Amino acid sequence: MKRLKRLDTASDRIVYWFLVMSLVLFTALMLYPFLYVLSMSVSDGAEVVAKSIILLPKGFSLDAYKQLFETKTLITSYSNTIYYTVVGTAINLVATVLFAYSLSRKQFFMRNFLMVYMTITMFFSGGMIPMFILIKDLRLYNTRWALLLPGAISVYNCIIARTFFQSLPEEILESSRLDGANDVQALLRVVLPLSMPIIAVLSLYYAVGHWNAYFNALLYVPSVSLQPVQLLLRRIVIQYSNDLAGDNIIDVGKVYVIEKMRYAVIIVTMLPIVCVYPFLQRFFMKGVMIGALKS
Amino acid sequence: MKRTALVLAIIMALSLLATVSLAAENTMPISTDKITLVFAIPDNFYAANSYADNLPVWQEIEKKTGVTIEWQAVEPSQYDTIMNIRIAANTDMPDVFAVPGSVTNEDLSKQGIALILDDYMEYMPNMMKMYQEHPILEKLSQDSEGRIVAAYIYSTGQYANLRVPIIRKDWLDKLGLEVPSTLDDFYNVLKAFVERDPNGNGMHDEIGMMCNSWKDYYVFITAFGLPSRIGEFFPDENGNLVYTYTREEFRKTVEFINKLYTERLIDPDFVTTTRDIVESTMSKNIVGLGWQAPGVDIRWDGFAKSGGAENPNHIQINPPVDVHGNVSFFTDNPTRRTLAISANTKIPEVAARWVDYVQFSEEGSTMVQWGVEGISYELDSEGKPHLTDWALNNPDGLDVNSAVRSIGAFTPTLPLEPLEFMESKLSGKTVDNLKIIQPNAQDPLILLPLTATEQETVSDVGADLRTYADEMIQKFIIGSEPLSNWDKYVETINNMRLDELQAVYQAQYDRTFGKN
Amino acid sequence: MIEARTNQQGIKYKLYRTGKYLARDRYLLLFALPGIVYFFIFCYVPMYGVTIAFKDFNASKGVMGSEWVGLKWFASFFSSVYFGRLLRNTLLLNIYSLVFSFPAPVILALVINEVREGTFKKSVQTISYLPHFVSVVVVVGIMRLFLQSDGLVNQALESIGLTTVNFFSEPGWFRPLYVISGIWQSCGWGSIIYLAALSGVNPELYDAAYVDGASRWQRVRYINLPSIKPTVVTLLILNIGRLLTLGHEKILLMYSPAIYETADVISTYVYRRGIEDARFSFGTAVGLFNSLCNVALLLAANAISRRVNETSLW
């Protein structure tokens, strides 16, 4: 795998540096919005209202964050998001792994039928309203289950998992069967220990999905006390509501803090994922690869 | 066996009698047993304190009635959507709920959603009393077969809640301008606000006019001879309904707003602005003119002060006069549908008495409107409530409405603020200015409810037609559609089954005024 | 052999065989059960629910009990003044997204691929994935804060003497904003798959090209591009197939009545009319129309690609 370094012609070198520079610019474009929002959230209130910040913060104060974490609405919706992410991902994992494993066993007599049974749902769906009626009829409307059960298995993720299970060497399973293990024992003792990479991929995919979801909550969960933080963010930033402050925005300092809180709430919402993703990148990419091979 | 049956019958009859005689006065508590009532309403407008947190007013009401409330308080902007869905499904309905606007009385009875209150009148003496004082309420509460399906309530505050322009008087004074009266005056004042830096910060950051909602700018229609807040249809002198938004008067209004927009004299984001945005902007001390109810003047003074204004002075003024010097505007509708009881409730008597108590009895309705005695209000020697200093000059800096809401009073199910409340709340300049504008206020049309078929036509035809009209008007104002295309717009509107919509409202109008 | 048996024997045999399988695969069946139930309830039942598009849905009667009304809702949608506009908006928005967003990750991957391995390359990649992990609410929220009337962008415009723009209330701005933010959010992540394809290129090809005196551009043109072509084509077909399904979650956050003219698409219309106005049957009919167009597009895309490229999905 040696690739010769042959950047010797002058024009080649110019092109090379041009490419590098354009990537630097590209990276800046990717990062700038986040840095700006971060700066706004910690700057001095008056500067925020005057919008005089361009990149670096002017002044420094964490009062917006302090205020944010004293606001009950934020605490509630943030804990809701954590709940949906943790419980939802757990449900996803169990359902997906079990289903994918059964699909991966060649001798399973329903294998082909179930594969078709699942794939059909990728191409046809009832759409927004029949789904909505279903949620209501199942009495899931305005309960936490409405955000946990629909989407319990993503077909795409299930196919990734199945592909992985199929790639496990047949001999290992064969030998465990010879040892007298049934499918449950084989799954628990042999397959799962070997499947940590794919389980990591699945959990990350599902968890990010839960963390970032807002639309199902908008459809199915009207009670603010059950809503995830993304919906709070929608109210505060998109609909520009002064919710976080109640009506009490008369005194000067508070107006400033409210403006800052709009920025702070963005940071708080994306922080966990942004902090974690660089370290888990390789798992995500693995998922893309397996998925790509399949399609 | 027979004897047991007889005894049972007698016991039942006695117990019925007992409840009836008890209920005649609706004495409290409703129950000494532990009873829970599920109650769905839009959540507190003072969003920091949700009703679900068991606010003081409702603790008091629970104590008085002996009925524990299980709240289903929904974000106000989402309430109608959510309730529409629940009503359509009619499963797990709350015992008592606020009825969303688009649900007709017809829907409530025909689909078996609401309890027919005629059978429970004996438990609702206070409501009956109000119905006798304002006979229109009874008609409003009925479905097409004359059965009462929801409680309606009447407000005395109709003429104390006038929505008119509010202007920065201190800016006018600083710039040496009079309070505007004609349309030209308004234009010149707005121009001066924007161009002559009345907030004195050396920047041209002023916004001439800013309203909560884009339709509020329609107020300028008074300059062309129609009352402001005229609505979609209005009756001509022969009692025939006319569609407002294709009228020449309205075209001229749109033309004027378009001029203001093009010259950047109004909020550039007027289409998407909300009340919260207005308030955030107010607190930058850059807005000269708005459109609001009394009391907001004081609230806005507070905002402007927080934005650095020294002596901000917002005052309510009349909208522009027409060529004859006349001006008029409609008041809010003093009636309002409030609560209904679910047909499937297991505790109909309790629910009826409870609704009667909280919305109609003197004690209950006072708490719901005024808050807790000794905190937000006190009774004078005649037993009339007055707001306390805590409510009027709230230590947390809340305005009056927010202050009483923060303890759970002044729920979204109430109609306009009652006269006494307004009188107690308003003071000084607000009252003086209110006196100047009051003579120009007039009663709005109060129409009987639509029938189910009528409502269906309205949602069928109306949804698309209204979206189209709104969009076109916005485009005319922004200028993305030139006003020269007005005739084309009128033609399209006429082709969108406007006649059907008009016929529905005409029938409703005729029914109300006994024309057929 | 089975054909030789009588019919009855065949059934008996099949039952016997199934019974044996059931016994043998009982644990696998148990594993599959949650999935079978899940797909049945949350995918197949709503598919049946689509029948309300042909009924006058009444919640008290339920999906099955409501009366049939034939094509009433479709007729009502086709004759609506908004039909043409919704179709146009849906198509244009998706076509613009495809035309502008699709090439972005390809170009990015080709550029990144040219850079030497090392920390710089790694960091560029990592940072380019960042927006992918952020929710649409955050993305639209940031856009709104940047583009509000006194926001950063408008201040910049003002300082260079231009007039300010009301980005979120002018119909003309909606599509560019939608597409650009889409590229910003997804191009880094989208490039992974092409980078993987590029990393599979045999290094000897480069050496050979170098010996032949090929320029950097020629190497890209004749080695890199052909090597990612199958991936590009496959993804293109997949994207065309999804052409009409994209985006209502983001549009709902971005639009307002002022820009319905360009921003209102079929799926947002379904949400507004169907869910918000609770006109379930009408909304379902509109949604079904959308899905049908979609299936047609997928089939067409696949057929075209089969003919042109001999690559197809199935």
mmCIF file of N, CA and C in Angstrom, chain B residues 357-426:
data_model
loop_
_atom_site.group_PDB
_atom_site.id
_atom_site.type_symbol
_atom_site.label_atom_id
_atom_site.label_comp_id
_atom_site.label_asym_id
_atom_site.label_seq_id
_atom_site.Cartn_x
_atom_site.Cartn_y
_atom_site.Cartn_z
ATOM 1 N N TYR B 357 -70.360 26.478 39.891
ATOM 2 C CA TYR B 357 -69.646 27.179 40.955
ATOM 3 C C TYR B 357 -68.473 27.991 40.406
ATOM 4 N N VAL B 358 -67.605 27.362 39.643
ATOM 5 C CA VAL B 358 -66.384 28.085 39.252
ATOM 6 C C VAL B 358 -66.640 29.178 38.218
ATOM 7 N N GLN B 359 -67.632 28.984 37.348
ATOM 8 C CA GLN B 359 -67.810 29.997 36.314
ATOM 9 C C GLN B 359 -68.910 31.007 36.645
ATOM 10 N N PHE B 360 -69.920 30.594 37.396
ATOM 11 C CA PHE B 360 -71.097 31.459 37.521
ATOM 12 C C PHE B 360 -71.402 31.937 38.936
ATOM 13 N N SER B 361 -71.026 31.178 39.959
ATOM 14 C CA SER B 361 -71.375 31.633 41.306
ATOM 15 C C SER B 361 -70.515 32.844 41.653
ATOM 16 N N GLU B 362 -71.040 33.666 42.546
ATOM 17 C CA GLU B 362 -70.291 34.873 42.867
ATOM 18 C C GLU B 362 -68.944 34.519 43.495
ATOM 19 N N GLU B 363 -69.009 33.592 44.451
ATOM 20 C CA GLU B 363 -67.776 33.233 45.154
ATOM 21 C C GLU B 363 -66.751 32.609 44.201
ATOM 22 N N GLY B 364 -67.217 31.622 43.444
ATOM 23 C CA GLY B 364 -66.300 30.908 42.557
ATOM 24 C C GLY B 364 -65.766 31.804 41.453
ATOM 25 N N SER B 365 -66.655 32.524 40.784
ATOM 26 C CA SER B 365 -66.193 33.310 39.644
ATOM 27 C C SER B 365 -65.290 34.444 40.112
ATOM 28 N N THR B 366 -65.523 34.931 41.341
ATOM 29 C CA THR B 366 -64.627 35.969 41.845
ATOM 30 C C THR B 366 -63.216 35.407 42.005
ATOM 31 N N MET B 367 -63.139 34.197 42.540
ATOM 32 C CA MET B 367 -61.802 33.605 42.704
ATOM 33 C C MET B 367 -61.138 33.372 41.351
ATOM 34 N N VAL B 368 -61.922 32.842 40.419
ATOM 35 C CA VAL B 368 -61.337 32.517 39.125
ATOM 36 C C VAL B 368 -60.874 33.777 38.396
ATOM 37 N N GLN B 369 -61.596 34.883 38.592
ATOM 38 C CA GLN B 369 -61.180 36.115 37.936
ATOM 39 C C GLN B 369 -60.139 36.888 38.754
ATOM 40 N N TRP B 370 -60.350 36.986 40.059
ATOM 41 C CA TRP B 370 -59.567 37.925 40.868
ATOM 42 C C TRP B 370 -58.441 37.266 41.654
ATOM 43 N N GLY B 371 -58.520 35.982 41.850
ATOM 44 C CA GLY B 371 -57.456 35.327 42.590
ATOM 45 C C GLY B 371 -57.863 34.992 44.014
ATOM 46 N N VAL B 372 -56.928 35.134 44.909
ATOM 47 C CA VAL B 372 -57.170 34.724 46.287
ATOM 48 C C VAL B 372 -57.366 35.963 47.150
ATOM 49 N N GLU B 373 -58.441 35.938 47.940
ATOM 50 C CA GLU B 373 -58.699 37.085 48.799
ATOM 51 C C GLU B 373 -57.556 37.241 49.786
ATOM 52 N N GLY B 374 -57.133 38.475 49.943
ATOM 53 C CA GLY B 374 -56.024 38.720 50.857
ATOM 54 C C GLY B 374 -54.684 38.692 50.145
ATOM 55 N N ILE B 375 -54.639 38.092 48.983
ATOM 56 C CA ILE B 375 -53.390 38.143 48.212
ATOM 57 C C ILE B 375 -53.561 39.115 47.051
ATOM 58 N N SER B 376 -54.434 38.740 46.122
ATOM 59 C CA SER B 376 -54.539 39.582 44.934
ATOM 60 C C SER B 376 -55.740 40.532 45.000
ATOM 61 N N TYR B 377 -56.711 40.248 45.848
ATOM 62 C CA TYR B 377 -57.835 41.195 45.964
ATOM 63 C C TYR B 377 -58.348 41.242 47.387
ATOM 64 N N GLU B 378 -59.109 42.308 47.662
ATOM 65 C CA GLU B 378 -59.786 42.437 48.942
ATOM 66 C C GLU B 378 -61.195 42.918 48.690
ATOM 67 N N LEU B 379 -62.093 42.557 49.574
ATOM 68 C CA LEU B 379 -63.475 43.027 49.421
ATOM 69 C C LEU B 379 -63.649 44.313 50.217
ATOM 70 N N ASP B 380 -64.369 45.298 49.593
ATOM 71 C CA ASP B 380 -64.634 46.517 50.359
ATOM 72 C C ASP B 380 -65.906 46.319 51.182
ATOM 73 N N SER B 381 -66.354 47.397 51.821
ATOM 74 C CA SER B 381 -67.483 47.253 52.744
ATOM 75 C C SER B 381 -68.751 46.801 52.026
ATOM 76 N N GLU B 382 -68.853 47.130 50.738
ATOM 77 C CA GLU B 382 -70.042 46.675 50.006
ATOM 78 C C GLU B 382 -69.860 45.273 49.429
ATOM 79 N N GLY B 383 -68.740 44.681 49.706
ATOM 80 C CA GLY B 383 -68.494 43.349 49.195
ATOM 81 C C GLY B 383 -67.970 43.346 47.768
ATOM 82 N N LYS B 384 -67.563 44.527 47.279
ATOM 83 C CA LYS B 384 -67.003 44.575 45.927
ATOM 84 C C LYS B 384 -65.509 44.290 45.977
ATOM 85 N N PRO B 385 -65.011 43.456 45.062
ATOM 86 C CA PRO B 385 -63.581 43.162 45.085
ATOM 87 C C PRO B 385 -62.727 44.320 44.538
ATOM 88 N N HIS B 386 -61.567 44.478 45.112
ATOM 89 C CA HIS B 386 -60.588 45.437 44.602
ATOM 90 C C HIS B 386 -59.232 44.769 44.579
ATOM 91 N N LEU B 387 -58.444 45.086 43.553
ATOM 92 C CA LEU B 387 -57.110 44.492 43.477
ATOM 93 C C LEU B 387 -56.227 45.052 44.586
ATOM 94 N N THR B 388 -55.356 44.207 45.093
ATOM 95 C CA THR B 388 -54.443 44.674 46.137
ATOM 96 C C THR B 388 -53.202 45.295 45.520
ATOM 97 N N ASP B 389 -52.419 45.860 46.380
ATOM 98 C CA ASP B 389 -51.161 46.439 45.925
ATOM 99 C C ASP B 389 -50.249 45.361 45.339
ATOM 100 N N TRP B 390 -50.357 44.157 45.913
ATOM 101 C CA TRP B 390 -49.552 43.045 45.401
ATOM 102 C C TRP B 390 -49.817 42.809 43.921
ATOM 103 N N ALA B 391 -51.125 42.924 43.530
ATOM 104 C CA ALA B 391 -51.468 42.694 42.131
ATOM 105 C C ALA B 391 -51.126 43.907 41.276
ATOM 106 N N LEU B 392 -51.381 45.099 41.829
ATOM 107 C CA LEU B 392 -51.206 46.306 41.019
ATOM 108 C C LEU B 392 -49.731 46.676 40.857
ATOM 109 N N ASN B 393 -48.977 46.534 41.932
ATOM 110 C CA ASN B 393 -47.533 46.825 41.835
ATOM 111 C C ASN B 393 -46.782 45.589 42.261
ATOM 112 N N ASN B 394 -46.833 44.610 41.415
ATOM 113 C CA ASN B 394 -46.330 43.306 41.822
ATOM 114 C C ASN B 394 -44.837 43.348 42.151
ATOM 115 N N PRO B 395 -44.477 42.776 43.305
ATOM 116 C CA PRO B 395 -43.062 42.799 43.707
ATOM 117 C C PRO B 395 -42.153 42.103 42.694
ATOM 118 N N ASP B 396 -42.683 41.146 41.938
ATOM 119 C CA ASP B 396 -41.858 40.488 40.934
ATOM 120 C C ASP B 396 -41.887 41.219 39.601
ATOM 121 N N GLY B 397 -42.541 42.378 39.585
ATOM 122 C CA GLY B 397 -42.559 43.153 38.359
ATOM 123 C C GLY B 397 -43.575 42.662 37.344
ATOM 124 N N LEU B 398 -44.505 41.821 37.770
ATOM 125 C CA LEU B 398 -45.525 41.359 36.824
ATOM 126 C C LEU B 398 -46.593 42.426 36.657
ATOM 127 N N ASP B 399 -47.159 42.486 35.438
ATOM 128 C CA ASP B 399 -48.311 43.369 35.292
ATOM 129 C C ASP B 399 -49.520 42.692 35.935
ATOM 130 N N VAL B 400 -50.642 43.422 36.021
ATOM 131 C CA VAL B 400 -51.772 42.926 36.813
ATOM 132 C C VAL B 400 -52.248 41.561 36.322
ATOM 133 N N ASN B 401 -52.481 41.452 35.010
ATOM 134 C CA ASN B 401 -53.024 40.201 34.501
ATOM 135 C C ASN B 401 -52.089 39.032 34.801
ATOM 136 N N SER B 402 -50.810 39.259 34.595
ATOM 137 C CA SER B 402 -49.854 38.185 34.857
ATOM 138 C C SER B 402 -49.808 37.862 36.337
ATOM 139 N N ALA B 403 -49.911 38.885 37.163
ATOM 140 C CA ALA B 403 -49.838 38.656 38.607
ATOM 141 C C ALA B 403 -50.980 37.743 39.046
ATOM 142 N N VAL B 404 -52.217 38.085 38.640
ATOM 143 C CA VAL B 404 -53.319 37.229 39.089
ATOM 144 C C VAL B 404 -53.233 35.867 38.414
ATOM 145 N N ARG B 405 -52.711 35.838 37.199
ATOM 146 C CA ARG B 405 -52.568 34.540 36.536
ATOM 147 C C ARG B 405 -51.520 33.682 37.226
ATOM 148 N N SER B 406 -50.515 34.345 37.792
ATOM 149 C CA SER B 406 -49.437 33.562 38.399
ATOM 150 C C SER B 406 -49.946 32.745 39.582
ATOM 151 N N ILE B 407 -51.081 33.159 40.192
ATOM 152 C CA ILE B 407 -51.627 32.326 41.264
ATOM 153 C C ILE B 407 -52.820 31.507 40.774
ATOM 154 N N GLY B 408 -53.063 31.529 39.473
ATOM 155 C CA GLY B 408 -54.059 30.620 38.905
ATOM 156 C C GLY B 408 -55.359 31.258 38.499
ATOM 157 N N ALA B 409 -55.521 32.566 38.728
ATOM 158 C CA ALA B 409 -56.772 33.213 38.363
ATOM 159 C C ALA B 409 -56.774 33.609 36.890
ATOM 160 N N PHE B 410 -57.892 34.193 36.445
ATOM 161 C CA PHE B 410 -58.026 34.730 35.101
ATOM 162 C C PHE B 410 -57.672 33.661 34.064
ATOM 163 N N THR B 411 -58.410 32.571 34.112
ATOM 164 C CA THR B 411 -58.140 31.460 33.201
ATOM 165 C C THR B 411 -58.520 31.816 31.770
ATOM 166 N N PRO B 412 -57.981 31.095 30.812
ATOM 167 C CA PRO B 412 -58.325 31.351 29.412
ATOM 168 C C PRO B 412 -59.793 31.056 29.089
ATOM 169 N N THR B 413 -60.520 30.436 30.002
ATOM 170 C CA THR B 413 -61.926 30.140 29.714
ATOM 171 C C THR B 413 -62.817 31.331 30.005
ATOM 172 N N LEU B 414 -62.266 32.369 30.593
ATOM 173 C CA LEU B 414 -63.090 33.524 30.910
ATOM 174 C C LEU B 414 -63.241 34.399 29.684
ATOM 175 N N PRO B 415 -64.349 35.153 29.613
ATOM 176 C CA PRO B 415 -64.477 36.094 28.514
ATOM 177 C C PRO B 415 -63.649 37.328 28.831
ATOM 178 N N LEU B 416 -64.039 38.442 28.311
ATOM 179 C CA LEU B 416 -63.317 39.686 28.578
ATOM 180 C C LEU B 416 -63.215 39.939 30.068
ATOM 181 N N GLU B 417 -62.221 40.735 30.401
ATOM 182 C CA GLU B 417 -62.120 41.125 31.802
ATOM 183 C C GLU B 417 -63.371 41.897 32.169
ATOM 184 N N PRO B 418 -63.994 41.571 33.317
ATOM 185 C CA PRO B 418 -65.211 42.275 33.691
ATOM 186 C C PRO B 418 -64.942 43.741 34.029
ATOM 187 N N LEU B 419 -65.991 44.529 33.940
ATOM 188 C CA LEU B 419 -65.861 45.972 34.131
ATOM 189 C C LEU B 419 -65.193 46.305 35.462
ATOM 190 N N GLU B 420 -65.662 45.646 36.526
ATOM 191 C CA GLU B 420 -65.113 45.959 37.852
ATOM 192 C C GLU B 420 -63.615 45.702 37.911
ATOM 193 N N PHE B 421 -63.219 44.620 37.262
ATOM 194 C CA PHE B 421 -61.805 44.267 37.253
ATOM 195 C C PHE B 421 -61.013 45.343 36.513
ATOM 196 N N MET B 422 -61.557 45.747 35.358
ATOM 197 C CA MET B 422 -60.882 46.778 34.577
ATOM 198 C C MET B 422 -60.787 48.063 35.372
ATOM 199 N N GLU B 423 -61.891 48.406 36.046
ATOM 200 C CA GLU B 423 -61.907 49.653 36.814
ATOM 201 C C GLU B 423 -60.874 49.614 37.926
ATOM 202 N N SER B 424 -60.754 48.447 38.519
ATOM 203 C CA SER B 424 -59.821 48.326 39.631
ATOM 204 C C SER B 424 -58.386 48.330 39.124
ATOM 205 N N LYS B 425 -58.220 47.821 37.918
ATOM 206 C CA LYS B 425 -56.879 47.635 37.397
ATOM 207 C C LYS B 425 -56.335 48.908 36.727
ATOM 208 N N LEU B 426 -57.235 49.597 36.044
ATOM 209 C CA LEU B 426 -56.777 50.743 35.264
ATOM 210 C C LEU B 426 -56.738 51.982 36.137
#
